[in-house]
Amino acid sequence: MTTDTDASRPQGSDHRELRLVVLLLALVVGLLITGAAIYVAREHPSLAQPLGVGAAVMGALASLVGVVARVIRRWGSP
């Protein structure tokens, strides 16, 4: 006699926690990269204005996180 204990669980929720962890890690890495870019721009003002660099980096990272989230969402759907 065999029983299937996974039958009651929806198929799409298998990787929900993994997706959340990946998105949170991407956010933390993005904030670290932005902080590093602002620090370098403040230490070497001839490179660029610090807030302009931070805004450009955050914009690029936000679009990258959006693309990653869309890919993960499509990867997770059956």
Short mmCIF file of N, CA and C in Angstrom, two decimals, residues 3-78:
data_model
loop_
_atom_site.label_atom_id
_atom_site.label_comp_id
_atom_site.label_asym_id
_atom_site.label_seq_id
_atom_site.Cartn_x
_atom_site.Cartn_y
_atom_site.Cartn_z
N THR A 3 1.08 5.54 -0.38
CA THR A 3 0.33 6.79 -0.29
C THR A 3 1.21 7.92 -0.79
N ASP A 4 0.59 8.84 -1.46
CA ASP A 4 1.31 10.00 -1.97
C ASP A 4 1.04 11.17 -1.05
N THR A 5 2.03 11.54 -0.26
CA THR A 5 1.85 12.63 0.71
C THR A 5 1.98 14.01 0.07
N ASP A 6 2.53 14.08 -1.15
CA ASP A 6 2.72 15.37 -1.81
C ASP A 6 1.53 15.76 -2.68
N ALA A 7 0.49 14.98 -2.72
CA ALA A 7 -0.64 15.25 -3.60
C ALA A 7 -1.41 16.50 -3.18
N SER A 8 -1.42 16.84 -1.90
CA SER A 8 -2.20 17.99 -1.44
C SER A 8 -1.49 19.32 -1.67
N ARG A 9 -0.21 19.29 -1.95
CA ARG A 9 0.55 20.52 -2.12
C ARG A 9 0.47 21.01 -3.56
N PRO A 10 0.16 22.30 -3.79
CA PRO A 10 0.13 22.82 -5.16
C PRO A 10 1.52 22.75 -5.80
N GLN A 11 1.53 22.55 -7.11
CA GLN A 11 2.80 22.35 -7.79
C GLN A 11 3.62 23.64 -7.89
N GLY A 12 2.97 24.79 -7.97
CA GLY A 12 3.69 26.05 -8.14
C GLY A 12 4.40 26.56 -6.90
N SER A 13 4.07 26.04 -5.72
CA SER A 13 4.65 26.57 -4.49
C SER A 13 5.94 25.87 -4.08
N ASP A 14 6.46 24.99 -4.93
CA ASP A 14 7.66 24.23 -4.58
C ASP A 14 8.87 25.13 -4.38
N HIS A 15 9.00 26.16 -5.19
CA HIS A 15 10.19 26.98 -5.17
C HIS A 15 9.92 28.41 -4.68
N ARG A 16 8.83 28.61 -3.98
CA ARG A 16 8.48 29.97 -3.54
C ARG A 16 9.53 30.53 -2.59
N GLU A 17 9.99 29.72 -1.65
CA GLU A 17 11.00 30.19 -0.69
C GLU A 17 12.33 30.46 -1.39
N LEU A 18 12.68 29.60 -2.34
CA LEU A 18 13.92 29.80 -3.08
C LEU A 18 13.88 31.09 -3.88
N ARG A 19 12.75 31.37 -4.51
CA ARG A 19 12.61 32.62 -5.27
C ARG A 19 12.76 33.83 -4.35
N LEU A 20 12.15 33.77 -3.18
CA LEU A 20 12.24 34.89 -2.24
C LEU A 20 13.68 35.10 -1.78
N VAL A 21 14.38 34.02 -1.48
CA VAL A 21 15.77 34.13 -1.04
C VAL A 21 16.64 34.71 -2.14
N VAL A 22 16.43 34.26 -3.38
CA VAL A 22 17.23 34.77 -4.50
C VAL A 22 16.97 36.27 -4.71
N LEU A 23 15.71 36.68 -4.63
CA LEU A 23 15.40 38.11 -4.81
C LEU A 23 15.97 38.95 -3.67
N LEU A 24 15.91 38.45 -2.45
CA LEU A 24 16.48 39.21 -1.33
C LEU A 24 18.00 39.30 -1.43
N LEU A 25 18.64 38.21 -1.85
CA LEU A 25 20.09 38.27 -2.05
C LEU A 25 20.46 39.23 -3.16
N ALA A 26 19.67 39.27 -4.22
CA ALA A 26 19.93 40.22 -5.30
C ALA A 26 19.79 41.65 -4.80
N LEU A 27 18.82 41.89 -3.94
CA LEU A 27 18.64 43.23 -3.37
C LEU A 27 19.83 43.62 -2.51
N VAL A 28 20.30 42.71 -1.67
CA VAL A 28 21.45 43.00 -0.80
C VAL A 28 22.70 43.26 -1.64
N VAL A 29 22.93 42.45 -2.64
CA VAL A 29 24.11 42.64 -3.50
C VAL A 29 23.99 43.97 -4.24
N GLY A 30 22.81 44.29 -4.70
CA GLY A 30 22.60 45.57 -5.38
C GLY A 30 22.89 46.77 -4.48
N LEU A 31 22.45 46.69 -3.24
CA LEU A 31 22.72 47.78 -2.30
C LEU A 31 24.21 47.89 -1.99
N LEU A 32 24.88 46.76 -1.86
CA LEU A 32 26.34 46.79 -1.63
C LEU A 32 27.08 47.39 -2.82
N ILE A 33 26.69 47.03 -4.02
CA ILE A 33 27.33 47.58 -5.22
C ILE A 33 27.08 49.08 -5.31
N THR A 34 25.86 49.50 -5.01
CA THR A 34 25.55 50.93 -5.05
C THR A 34 26.36 51.70 -4.02
N GLY A 35 26.46 51.15 -2.81
CA GLY A 35 27.27 51.81 -1.78
C GLY A 35 28.73 51.90 -2.18
N ALA A 36 29.25 50.85 -2.79
CA ALA A 36 30.64 50.88 -3.25
C ALA A 36 30.85 51.91 -4.35
N ALA A 37 29.89 52.02 -5.26
CA ALA A 37 30.01 53.01 -6.34
C ALA A 37 29.97 54.43 -5.78
N ILE A 38 29.11 54.68 -4.82
CA ILE A 38 29.04 56.01 -4.22
C ILE A 38 30.33 56.32 -3.45
N TYR A 39 30.86 55.34 -2.74
CA TYR A 39 32.10 55.53 -2.00
C TYR A 39 33.25 55.88 -2.95
N VAL A 40 33.37 55.14 -4.04
CA VAL A 40 34.45 55.41 -5.00
C VAL A 40 34.28 56.79 -5.62
N ALA A 41 33.05 57.16 -5.94
CA ALA A 41 32.81 58.48 -6.54
C ALA A 41 33.11 59.60 -5.54
N ARG A 42 32.87 59.38 -4.26
CA ARG A 42 33.19 60.41 -3.27
C ARG A 42 34.69 60.52 -3.02
N GLU A 43 35.39 59.40 -3.07
CA GLU A 43 36.83 59.43 -2.86
C GLU A 43 37.59 59.99 -4.06
N HIS A 44 37.03 59.81 -5.23
CA HIS A 44 37.64 60.32 -6.46
C HIS A 44 36.61 61.17 -7.20
N PRO A 45 36.47 62.42 -6.80
CA PRO A 45 35.40 63.26 -7.36
C PRO A 45 35.55 63.52 -8.86
N SER A 46 36.73 63.30 -9.40
CA SER A 46 36.88 63.54 -10.83
C SER A 46 36.19 62.47 -11.66
N LEU A 47 35.81 61.35 -11.05
CA LEU A 47 35.15 60.29 -11.81
C LEU A 47 33.71 60.67 -12.15
N ALA A 48 32.93 61.10 -11.18
CA ALA A 48 31.54 61.47 -11.42
C ALA A 48 30.94 62.02 -10.13
N GLN A 49 29.77 62.58 -10.26
CA GLN A 49 29.07 63.06 -9.07
C GLN A 49 28.54 61.85 -8.31
N PRO A 50 28.72 61.81 -6.98
CA PRO A 50 28.33 60.61 -6.20
C PRO A 50 26.86 60.22 -6.32
N LEU A 51 25.97 61.16 -6.24
CA LEU A 51 24.57 60.79 -6.31
C LEU A 51 24.15 60.37 -7.72
N GLY A 52 24.76 60.96 -8.72
CA GLY A 52 24.48 60.55 -10.10
C GLY A 52 24.92 59.12 -10.36
N VAL A 53 26.08 58.79 -9.84
CA VAL A 53 26.56 57.41 -9.98
C VAL A 53 25.64 56.45 -9.25
N GLY A 54 25.27 56.79 -8.04
CA GLY A 54 24.38 55.92 -7.28
C GLY A 54 23.03 55.72 -7.97
N ALA A 55 22.49 56.79 -8.51
CA ALA A 55 21.21 56.68 -9.21
C ALA A 55 21.33 55.83 -10.47
N ALA A 56 22.41 56.00 -11.21
CA ALA A 56 22.60 55.20 -12.42
C ALA A 56 22.77 53.72 -12.08
N VAL A 57 23.54 53.44 -11.05
CA VAL A 57 23.75 52.05 -10.65
C VAL A 57 22.45 51.44 -10.15
N MET A 58 21.71 52.17 -9.34
CA MET A 58 20.44 51.64 -8.83
C MET A 58 19.44 51.42 -9.96
N GLY A 59 19.41 52.30 -10.93
CA GLY A 59 18.51 52.10 -12.07
C GLY A 59 18.87 50.85 -12.87
N ALA A 60 20.16 50.66 -13.10
CA ALA A 60 20.60 49.47 -13.83
C ALA A 60 20.30 48.20 -13.03
N LEU A 61 20.55 48.25 -11.72
CA LEU A 61 20.28 47.07 -10.90
C LEU A 61 18.79 46.78 -10.78
N ALA A 62 17.98 47.81 -10.73
CA ALA A 62 16.53 47.59 -10.65
C ALA A 62 16.01 46.91 -11.91
N SER A 63 16.52 47.34 -13.06
CA SER A 63 16.09 46.68 -14.29
C SER A 63 16.60 45.25 -14.36
N LEU A 64 17.81 45.02 -13.87
CA LEU A 64 18.35 43.66 -13.85
C LEU A 64 17.55 42.76 -12.92
N VAL A 65 17.18 43.26 -11.76
CA VAL A 65 16.37 42.47 -10.82
C VAL A 65 14.99 42.19 -11.42
N GLY A 66 14.44 43.14 -12.16
CA GLY A 66 13.16 42.91 -12.83
C GLY A 66 13.25 41.80 -13.86
N VAL A 67 14.32 41.80 -14.62
CA VAL A 67 14.51 40.74 -15.62
C VAL A 67 14.69 39.39 -14.94
N VAL A 68 15.49 39.36 -13.88
CA VAL A 68 15.72 38.11 -13.15
C VAL A 68 14.41 37.61 -12.54
N ALA A 69 13.62 38.50 -11.97
CA ALA A 69 12.34 38.10 -11.38
C ALA A 69 11.40 37.53 -12.44
N ARG A 70 11.39 38.15 -13.61
CA ARG A 70 10.53 37.65 -14.69
C ARG A 70 10.98 36.27 -15.16
N VAL A 71 12.30 36.07 -15.28
CA VAL A 71 12.82 34.77 -15.70
C VAL A 71 12.50 33.72 -14.65
N ILE A 72 12.68 34.06 -13.37
CA ILE A 72 12.38 33.10 -12.30
C ILE A 72 10.89 32.77 -12.28
N ARG A 73 10.05 33.75 -12.51
CA ARG A 73 8.61 33.51 -12.51
C ARG A 73 8.22 32.58 -13.66
N ARG A 74 8.80 32.80 -14.84
CA ARG A 74 8.50 31.91 -15.96
C ARG A 74 9.11 30.54 -15.77
N TRP A 75 10.28 30.48 -15.14
CA TRP A 75 10.95 29.20 -14.89
C TRP A 75 10.13 28.38 -13.90
N GLY A 76 9.53 29.04 -12.95
CA GLY A 76 8.76 28.34 -11.91
C GLY A 76 7.38 27.91 -12.35
N SER A 77 6.83 28.54 -13.39
CA SER A 77 5.49 28.14 -13.82
C SER A 77 5.58 26.93 -14.73
N PRO A 78 4.60 26.04 -14.64
CA PRO A 78 4.64 24.81 -15.46
C PRO A 78 4.37 25.06 -16.91
#
